[in-house]
Amino acid sequence: MNNDPLITGSLGPTVQVIESAVLAAAEYLEHAASSGVALEVNVKADRTLVMNLDLESQRRILGVLPQTHPIVAEEDESSHALIDEGGSYFLVDPLDGTTSCKRFFGQKGGHVGYGPLAGFVKDDVLSVAAFYSVPHGKLFTAVKGQGAYVSTPDFSQPGHPGKRARLQPNPCTSLSQAGVLFFIGHHNESKVMQYLKKKNAIENMYRFGGFANDCARLAQGFEQMSVQFSAKPWDFAAVLLAAEAGLEAWMDPLGRRVPLSQWRIESNNPLMIMHPGIRDEVFALLDTLT
């Protein structure tokens, strides 16, 4: 009898295939890191990096995902327009945190995380997400309505995610006690962070690795809030890790303030993630931002 809390639910088969795809890429990345594979780095048109590791990781993920639904994958530009069609589809970021991987390739432990990320959107609702952090050897999985979990996969048992532990971080009721993770893009993130710091409203602010690592850290309770106004669709799957651990994700926080449950993924997704206990304090401060 399978007692895995995520496999026994209605989305169980989807969870299994997404985890299998992520772990196929993770096994490759683990081997590449341990064997010292040479990095080949190129700059894309949007000035972001792409490496040979990204491309091979994506190839392995796509080799596992079924053709039952469209796939929006970062390194397949022809797939990006599919996000406008909505419906049900897979999301693939073959190496979330490429720059961090380039800088810390082969290092283990620490705060920085990077690795393959995949998700599933069912009828415009983000429903499944899985992220493997290469430096930590941990698999993070979330399913809508079923929680967020962490496990340590055993690659000698293909497709086996390992024993799961549910992620339930301690509550946070004061913004002054919050650590904030942020990405400085071109959409007023720096303005918001400078304002919070000027008001002495937060305890500290920093960032380690990519967006998926941010969400995994929030789910584990290391920090209590995240600010990123430029999350791409393939990054967006990671939001579910934090949301299913009990945090709230608010979309377009400087404008409409739409809860995650009512948001249809767009080509660019501005969001803030925070503990519910500090939401009113955060929004009150944002209302005074000019």
PDB file of N, CA, C and O in Angstrom, residues 183-242:
ATOM      1  N   PHE A 183      14.559  40.149  -5.824  1.00  0.00           N
ATOM      2  CA  PHE A 183      15.281  40.199  -7.086  1.00  0.00           C
ATOM      3  C   PHE A 183      15.115  41.595  -7.660  1.00  0.00           C
ATOM      4  O   PHE A 183      13.991  42.073  -7.832  1.00  0.00           O
ATOM      5  N   ILE A 184      16.200  42.271  -7.927  1.00  0.00           N
ATOM      6  CA  ILE A 184      16.142  43.617  -8.485  1.00  0.00           C
ATOM      7  C   ILE A 184      16.045  43.529 -10.006  1.00  0.00           C
ATOM      8  O   ILE A 184      17.008  43.263 -10.708  1.00  0.00           O
ATOM      9  N   GLY A 185      14.845  43.724 -10.498  1.00  0.00           N
ATOM     10  CA  GLY A 185      14.618  43.741 -11.935  1.00  0.00           C
ATOM     11  C   GLY A 185      14.389  45.164 -12.414  1.00  0.00           C
ATOM     12  O   GLY A 185      15.009  46.099 -11.917  1.00  0.00           O
ATOM     13  N   HIS A 186      13.450  45.332 -13.334  1.00  0.00           N
ATOM     14  CA  HIS A 186      13.180  46.652 -13.903  1.00  0.00           C
ATOM     15  C   HIS A 186      11.744  47.085 -13.630  1.00  0.00           C
ATOM     16  O   HIS A 186      11.165  47.853 -14.390  1.00  0.00           O
ATOM     17  N   HIS A 187      11.177  46.594 -12.529  1.00  0.00           N
ATOM     18  CA  HIS A 187       9.754  46.829 -12.284  1.00  0.00           C
ATOM     19  C   HIS A 187       9.497  47.327 -10.859  1.00  0.00           C
ATOM     20  O   HIS A 187       8.567  46.885 -10.194  1.00  0.00           O
ATOM     21  N   ASN A 188      10.352  48.208 -10.378  1.00  0.00           N
ATOM     22  CA  ASN A 188      10.164  48.882  -9.084  1.00  0.00           C
ATOM     23  C   ASN A 188      10.491  48.023  -7.860  1.00  0.00           C
ATOM     24  O   ASN A 188      10.179  48.422  -6.733  1.00  0.00           O
ATOM     25  N   GLU A 189      11.133  46.871  -8.058  1.00  0.00           N
ATOM     26  CA  GLU A 189      11.533  46.099  -6.884  1.00  0.00           C
ATOM     27  C   GLU A 189      12.478  46.903  -5.987  1.00  0.00           C
ATOM     28  O   GLU A 189      12.316  46.916  -4.758  1.00  0.00           O
ATOM     29  N   SER A 190      13.446  47.575  -6.602  1.00  0.00           N
ATOM     30  CA  SER A 190      14.414  48.330  -5.807  1.00  0.00           C
ATOM     31  C   SER A 190      13.734  49.465  -5.053  1.00  0.00           C
ATOM     32  O   SER A 190      14.082  49.769  -3.906  1.00  0.00           O
ATOM     33  N   LYS A 191      12.735  50.093  -5.657  1.00  0.00           N
ATOM     34  CA  LYS A 191      12.003  51.173  -5.000  1.00  0.00           C
ATOM     35  C   LYS A 191      11.288  50.666  -3.751  1.00  0.00           C
ATOM     36  O   LYS A 191      11.327  51.301  -2.689  1.00  0.00           O
ATOM     37  N   VAL A 192      10.671  49.508  -3.868  1.00  0.00           N
ATOM     38  CA  VAL A 192       9.964  48.922  -2.728  1.00  0.00           C
ATOM     39  C   VAL A 192      10.940  48.538  -1.624  1.00  0.00           C
ATOM     40  O   VAL A 192      10.722  48.847  -0.443  1.00  0.00           O
ATOM     41  N   MET A 193      12.042  47.895  -1.986  1.00  0.00           N
ATOM     42  CA  MET A 193      12.997  47.443  -0.974  1.00  0.00           C
ATOM     43  C   MET A 193      13.648  48.624  -0.264  1.00  0.00           C
ATOM     44  O   MET A 193      13.837  48.607   0.957  1.00  0.00           O
ATOM     45  N   GLN A 194      13.998  49.657  -1.019  1.00  0.00           N
ATOM     46  CA  GLN A 194      14.593  50.850  -0.411  1.00  0.00           C
ATOM     47  C   GLN A 194      13.617  51.515   0.547  1.00  0.00           C
ATOM     48  O   GLN A 194      13.995  52.002   1.621  1.00  0.00           O
ATOM     49  N   TYR A 195      12.350  51.518   0.178  1.00  0.00           N
ATOM     50  CA  TYR A 195      11.329  52.138   1.023  1.00  0.00           C
ATOM     51  C   TYR A 195      11.153  51.350   2.326  1.00  0.00           C
ATOM     52  O   TYR A 195      11.085  51.935   3.412  1.00  0.00           O
ATOM     53  N   LEU A 196      11.093  50.025   2.230  1.00  0.00           N
ATOM     54  CA  LEU A 196      10.950  49.200   3.435  1.00  0.00           C
ATOM     55  C   LEU A 196      12.145  49.372   4.363  1.00  0.00           C
ATOM     56  O   LEU A 196      12.007  49.430   5.584  1.00  0.00           O
ATOM     57  N   LYS A 197      13.326  49.469   3.769  1.00  0.00           N
ATOM     58  CA  LYS A 197      14.534  49.660   4.573  1.00  0.00           C
ATOM     59  C   LYS A 197      14.549  51.047   5.208  1.00  0.00           C
ATOM     60  O   LYS A 197      14.914  51.211   6.381  1.00  0.00           O
ATOM     61  N   LYS A 198      14.163  52.053   4.441  1.00  0.00           N
ATOM     62  CA  LYS A 198      14.133  53.426   4.952  1.00  0.00           C
ATOM     63  C   LYS A 198      13.183  53.548   6.147  1.00  0.00           C
ATOM     64  O   LYS A 198      13.439  54.286   7.095  1.00  0.00           O
ATOM     65  N   LYS A 199      12.093  52.797   6.091  1.00  0.00           N
ATOM     66  CA  LYS A 199      11.106  52.820   7.169  1.00  0.00           C
ATOM     67  C   LYS A 199      11.503  51.919   8.342  1.00  0.00           C
ATOM     68  O   LYS A 199      10.754  51.823   9.324  1.00  0.00           O
ATOM     69  N   ASN A 200      12.670  51.273   8.217  1.00  0.00           N
ATOM     70  CA  ASN A 200      13.109  50.311   9.242  1.00  0.00           C
ATOM     71  C   ASN A 200      12.025  49.263   9.510  1.00  0.00           C
ATOM     72  O   ASN A 200      11.796  48.847  10.651  1.00  0.00           O
ATOM     73  N   ALA A 201      11.351  48.875   8.441  1.00  0.00           N
ATOM     74  CA  ALA A 201      10.201  47.985   8.583  1.00  0.00           C
ATOM     75  C   ALA A 201      10.578  46.517   8.610  1.00  0.00           C
ATOM     76  O   ALA A 201       9.806  45.684   9.094  1.00  0.00           O
ATOM     77  N   ILE A 202      11.758  46.178   8.074  1.00  0.00           N
ATOM     78  CA  ILE A 202      12.141  44.773   7.952  1.00  0.00           C
ATOM     79  C   ILE A 202      13.435  44.495   8.707  1.00  0.00           C
ATOM     80  O   ILE A 202      14.222  45.406   8.957  1.00  0.00           O
ATOM     81  N   GLU A 203      13.640  43.243   9.036  1.00  0.00           N
ATOM     82  CA  GLU A 203      14.846  42.876   9.783  1.00  0.00           C
ATOM     83  C   GLU A 203      16.070  42.834   8.884  1.00  0.00           C
ATOM     84  O   GLU A 203      17.135  43.334   9.229  1.00  0.00           O
ATOM     85  N   ASN A 204      15.913  42.222   7.692  1.00  0.00           N
ATOM     86  CA  ASN A 204      17.055  42.109   6.783  1.00  0.00           C
ATOM     87  C   ASN A 204      16.552  41.770   5.391  1.00  0.00           C
ATOM     88  O   ASN A 204      15.404  41.344   5.215  1.00  0.00           O
ATOM     89  N   MET A 205      17.418  41.949   4.395  1.00  0.00           N
ATOM     90  CA  MET A 205      17.058  41.590   3.028  1.00  0.00           C
ATOM     91  C   MET A 205      18.292  41.080   2.289  1.00  0.00           C
ATOM     92  O   MET A 205      19.390  41.591   2.466  1.00  0.00           O
ATOM     93  N   TYR A 206      18.081  40.048   1.470  1.00  0.00           N
ATOM     94  CA  TYR A 206      19.182  39.425   0.744  1.00  0.00           C
ATOM     95  C   TYR A 206      18.603  38.448  -0.264  1.00  0.00           C
ATOM     96  O   TYR A 206      17.382  38.285  -0.376  1.00  0.00           O
ATOM     97  N   ARG A 207      19.485  37.773  -1.004  1.00  0.00           N
ATOM     98  CA  ARG A 207      19.033  36.751  -1.937  1.00  0.00           C
ATOM     99  C   ARG A 207      20.091  35.695  -2.118  1.00  0.00           C
ATOM    100  O   ARG A 207      21.284  35.988  -2.118  1.00  0.00           O
ATOM    101  N   PHE A 208      19.641  34.450  -2.278  1.00  0.00           N
ATOM    102  CA  PHE A 208      20.533  33.322  -2.528  1.00  0.00           C
ATOM    103  C   PHE A 208      19.977  32.532  -3.714  1.00  0.00           C
ATOM    104  O   PHE A 208      18.905  31.939  -3.619  1.00  0.00           O
ATOM    105  N   GLY A 209      20.687  32.526  -4.820  1.00  0.00           N
ATOM    106  CA  GLY A 209      20.266  31.670  -5.926  1.00  0.00           C
ATOM    107  C   GLY A 209      19.069  32.205  -6.676  1.00  0.00           C
ATOM    108  O   GLY A 209      18.777  33.396  -6.684  1.00  0.00           O
ATOM    109  N   GLY A 210      18.335  31.287  -7.322  1.00  0.00           N
ATOM    110  CA  GLY A 210      17.214  31.651  -8.171  1.00  0.00           C
ATOM    111  C   GLY A 210      15.896  31.717  -7.430  1.00  0.00           C
ATOM    112  O   GLY A 210      15.812  31.527  -6.212  1.00  0.00           O
ATOM    113  N   PHE A 211      14.826  31.979  -8.187  1.00  0.00           N
ATOM    114  CA  PHE A 211      13.502  32.164  -7.606  1.00  0.00           C
ATOM    115  C   PHE A 211      12.988  30.899  -6.930  1.00  0.00           C
ATOM    116  O   PHE A 211      12.339  30.966  -5.879  1.00  0.00           O
ATOM    117  N   ALA A 212      13.246  29.749  -7.516  1.00  0.00           N
ATOM    118  CA  ALA A 212      12.793  28.499  -6.899  1.00  0.00           C
ATOM    119  C   ALA A 212      13.465  28.285  -5.548  1.00  0.00           C
ATOM    120  O   ALA A 212      12.843  27.805  -4.590  1.00  0.00           O
ATOM    121  N   ASN A 213      14.734  28.651  -5.463  1.00  0.00           N
ATOM    122  CA  ASN A 213      15.424  28.559  -4.174  1.00  0.00           C
ATOM    123  C   ASN A 213      14.794  29.514  -3.163  1.00  0.00           C
ATOM    124  O   ASN A 213      14.648  29.183  -1.981  1.00  0.00           O
ATOM    125  N   ASP A 214      14.409  30.722  -3.620  1.00  0.00           N
ATOM    126  CA  ASP A 214      13.702  31.664  -2.750  1.00  0.00           C
ATOM    127  C   ASP A 214      12.456  31.005  -2.159  1.00  0.00           C
ATOM    128  O   ASP A 214      12.218  31.057  -0.950  1.00  0.00           O
ATOM    129  N   CYS A 215      11.649  30.417  -3.028  1.00  0.00           N
ATOM    130  CA  CYS A 215      10.387  29.831  -2.578  1.00  0.00           C
ATOM    131  C   CYS A 215      10.610  28.638  -1.657  1.00  0.00           C
ATOM    132  O   CYS A 215       9.863  28.442  -0.690  1.00  0.00           O
ATOM    133  N   ALA A 216      11.644  27.847  -1.936  1.00  0.00           N
ATOM    134  CA  ALA A 216      11.968  26.715  -1.066  1.00  0.00           C
ATOM    135  C   ALA A 216      12.416  27.212   0.301  1.00  0.00           C
ATOM    136  O   ALA A 216      12.072  26.623   1.336  1.00  0.00           O
ATOM    137  N   ARG A 217      13.163  28.301   0.339  1.00  0.00           N
ATOM    138  CA  ARG A 217      13.617  28.864   1.610  1.00  0.00           C
ATOM    139  C   ARG A 217      12.428  29.413   2.412  1.00  0.00           C
ATOM    140  O   ARG A 217      12.346  29.238   3.624  1.00  0.00           O
ATOM    141  N   LEU A 218      11.501  30.075   1.741  1.00  0.00           N
ATOM    142  CA  LEU A 218      10.301  30.557   2.416  1.00  0.00           C
ATOM    143  C   LEU A 218       9.509  29.386   2.999  1.00  0.00           C
ATOM    144  O   LEU A 218       9.012  29.453   4.129  1.00  0.00           O
ATOM    145  N   ALA A 219       9.392  28.323   2.228  1.00  0.00           N
ATOM    146  CA  ALA A 219       8.635  27.153   2.679  1.00  0.00           C
ATOM    147  C   ALA A 219       9.281  26.489   3.885  1.00  0.00           C
ATOM    148  O   ALA A 219       8.598  25.870   4.711  1.00  0.00           O
ATOM    149  N   GLN A 220      10.604  26.625   3.992  1.00  0.00           N
ATOM    150  CA  GLN A 220      11.316  26.040   5.131  1.00  0.00           C
ATOM    151  C   GLN A 220      11.379  26.990   6.335  1.00  0.00           C
ATOM    152  O   GLN A 220      11.867  26.608   7.399  1.00  0.00           O
ATOM    153  N   GLY A 221      10.947  28.232   6.143  1.00  0.00           N
ATOM    154  CA  GLY A 221      10.917  29.183   7.241  1.00  0.00           C
ATOM    155  C   GLY A 221      12.191  29.961   7.452  1.00  0.00           C
ATOM    156  O   GLY A 221      12.349  30.631   8.479  1.00  0.00           O
ATOM    157  N   PHE A 222      13.121  29.914   6.505  1.00  0.00           N
ATOM    158  CA  PHE A 222      14.372  30.660   6.651  1.00  0.00           C
ATOM    159  C   PHE A 222      14.141  32.173   6.514  1.00  0.00           C
ATOM    160  O   PHE A 222      14.784  32.968   7.181  1.00  0.00           O
ATOM    161  N   GLU A 223      13.256  32.564   5.599  1.00  0.00           N
ATOM    162  CA  GLU A 223      12.833  33.950   5.447  1.00  0.00           C
ATOM    163  C   GLU A 223      11.313  33.993   5.443  1.00  0.00           C
ATOM    164  O   GLU A 223      10.656  32.952   5.383  1.00  0.00           O
ATOM    165  N   GLN A 224      10.761  35.214   5.466  1.00  0.00           N
ATOM    166  CA  GLN A 224       9.317  35.351   5.657  1.00  0.00           C
ATOM    167  C   GLN A 224       8.611  36.127   4.543  1.00  0.00           C
ATOM    168  O   GLN A 224       7.393  36.223   4.547  1.00  0.00           O
ATOM    169  N   MET A 225       9.360  36.660   3.599  1.00  0.00           N
ATOM    170  CA  MET A 225       8.732  37.418   2.518  1.00  0.00           C
ATOM    171  C   MET A 225       9.647  37.438   1.301  1.00  0.00           C
ATOM    172  O   MET A 225      10.867  37.324   1.430  1.00  0.00           O
ATOM    173  N   SER A 226       9.039  37.592   0.130  1.00  0.00           N
ATOM    174  CA  SER A 226       9.797  37.677  -1.117  1.00  0.00           C
ATOM    175  C   SER A 226       9.188  38.751  -1.997  1.00  0.00           C
ATOM    176  O   SER A 226       7.959  38.918  -2.036  1.00  0.00           O
ATOM    177  N   VAL A 227      10.045  39.488  -2.710  1.00  0.00           N
ATOM    178  CA  VAL A 227       9.609  40.529  -3.633  1.00  0.00           C
ATOM    179  C   VAL A 227      10.230  40.259  -4.993  1.00  0.00           C
ATOM    180  O   VAL A 227      11.455  40.256  -5.137  1.00  0.00           O
ATOM    181  N   GLN A 228       9.389  40.017  -6.000  1.00  0.00           N
ATOM    182  CA  GLN A 228       9.884  39.843  -7.365  1.00  0.00           C
ATOM    183  C   GLN A 228       8.765  40.216  -8.327  1.00  0.00           C
ATOM    184  O   GLN A 228       7.725  39.556  -8.360  1.00  0.00           O
ATOM    185  N   PHE A 229       8.992  41.265  -9.083  1.00  0.00           N
ATOM    186  CA  PHE A 229       7.962  41.763  -9.984  1.00  0.00           C
ATOM    187  C   PHE A 229       8.185  41.344 -11.433  1.00  0.00           C
ATOM    188  O   PHE A 229       7.610  41.941 -12.350  1.00  0.00           O
ATOM    189  N   SER A 230       9.013  40.344 -11.641  1.00  0.00           N
ATOM    190  CA  SER A 230       9.308  39.921 -13.021  1.00  0.00           C
ATOM    191  C   SER A 230       9.458  38.405 -13.126  1.00  0.00           C
ATOM    192  O   SER A 230      10.355  37.914 -13.800  1.00  0.00           O
ATOM    193  N   ALA A 231       8.595  37.665 -12.438  1.00  0.00           N
ATOM    194  CA  ALA A 231       8.666  36.201 -12.501  1.00  0.00           C
ATOM    195  C   ALA A 231       8.138  35.711 -13.850  1.00  0.00           C
ATOM    196  O   ALA A 231       7.010  36.025 -14.244  1.00  0.00           O
ATOM    197  N   LYS A 232       8.957  34.951 -14.551  1.00  0.00           N
ATOM    198  CA  LYS A 232       8.551  34.401 -15.839  1.00  0.00           C
ATOM    199  C   LYS A 232       7.688  33.150 -15.626  1.00  0.00           C
ATOM    200  O   LYS A 232       7.707  32.545 -14.554  1.00  0.00           O
ATOM    201  N   PRO A 233       6.924  32.743 -16.642  1.00  0.00           N
ATOM    202  CA  PRO A 233       6.031  31.594 -16.465  1.00  0.00           C
ATOM    203  C   PRO A 233       6.735  30.337 -15.976  1.00  0.00           C
ATOM    204  O   PRO A 233       6.219  29.619 -15.112  1.00  0.00           O
ATOM    205  N   TRP A 234       7.930  30.046 -16.534  1.00  0.00           N
ATOM    206  CA  TRP A 234       8.626  28.828 -16.138  1.00  0.00           C
ATOM    207  C   TRP A 234       9.182  28.925 -14.713  1.00  0.00           C
ATOM    208  O   TRP A 234       9.407  27.916 -14.073  1.00  0.00           O
ATOM    209  N   ASP A 235       9.409  30.147 -14.219  1.00  0.00           N
ATOM    210  CA  ASP A 235       9.788  30.330 -12.819  1.00  0.00           C
ATOM    211  C   ASP A 235       8.582  30.176 -11.896  1.00  0.00           C
ATOM    212  O   ASP A 235       8.710  29.763 -10.740  1.00  0.00           O
ATOM    213  N   PHE A 236       7.421  30.549 -12.404  1.00  0.00           N
ATOM    214  CA  PHE A 236       6.241  30.751 -11.579  1.00  0.00           C
ATOM    215  C   PHE A 236       5.799  29.492 -10.835  1.00  0.00           C
ATOM    216  O   PHE A 236       5.187  29.583  -9.759  1.00  0.00           O
ATOM    217  N   ALA A 237       6.098  28.323 -11.387  1.00  0.00           N
ATOM    218  CA  ALA A 237       5.682  27.090 -10.718  1.00  0.00           C
ATOM    219  C   ALA A 237       6.155  27.042  -9.272  1.00  0.00           C
ATOM    220  O   ALA A 237       5.474  26.499  -8.389  1.00  0.00           O
ATOM    221  N   ALA A 238       7.316  27.632  -8.981  1.00  0.00           N
ATOM    222  CA  ALA A 238       7.897  27.564  -7.641  1.00  0.00           C
ATOM    223  C   ALA A 238       7.043  28.258  -6.590  1.00  0.00           C
ATOM    224  O   ALA A 238       7.156  27.960  -5.394  1.00  0.00           O
ATOM    225  N   VAL A 239       6.177  29.193  -7.010  1.00  0.00           N
ATOM    226  CA  VAL A 239       5.317  29.899  -6.056  1.00  0.00           C
ATOM    227  C   VAL A 239       4.519  28.907  -5.214  1.00  0.00           C
ATOM    228  O   VAL A 239       4.259  29.137  -4.030  1.00  0.00           O
ATOM    229  N   LEU A 240       4.138  27.790  -5.825  1.00  0.00           N
ATOM    230  CA  LEU A 240       3.300  26.812  -5.130  1.00  0.00           C
ATOM    231  C   LEU A 240       4.001  26.223  -3.907  1.00  0.00           C
ATOM    232  O   LEU A 240       3.336  25.835  -2.938  1.00  0.00           O
ATOM    233  N   LEU A 241       5.342  26.145  -3.931  1.00  0.00           N
ATOM    234  CA  LEU A 241       6.079  25.619  -2.782  1.00  0.00           C
ATOM    235  C   LEU A 241       5.799  26.457  -1.541  1.00  0.00           C
ATOM    236  O   LEU A 241       5.545  25.930  -0.452  1.00  0.00           O
ATOM    237  N   ALA A 242       5.849  27.777  -1.697  1.00  0.00           N
ATOM    238  CA  ALA A 242       5.599  28.672  -0.567  1.00  0.00           C
ATOM    239  C   ALA A 242       4.126  28.716  -0.203  1.00  0.00           C
ATOM    240  O   ALA A 242       3.759  28.701   0.974  1.00  0.00           O
TER     241      ALA A 242
END
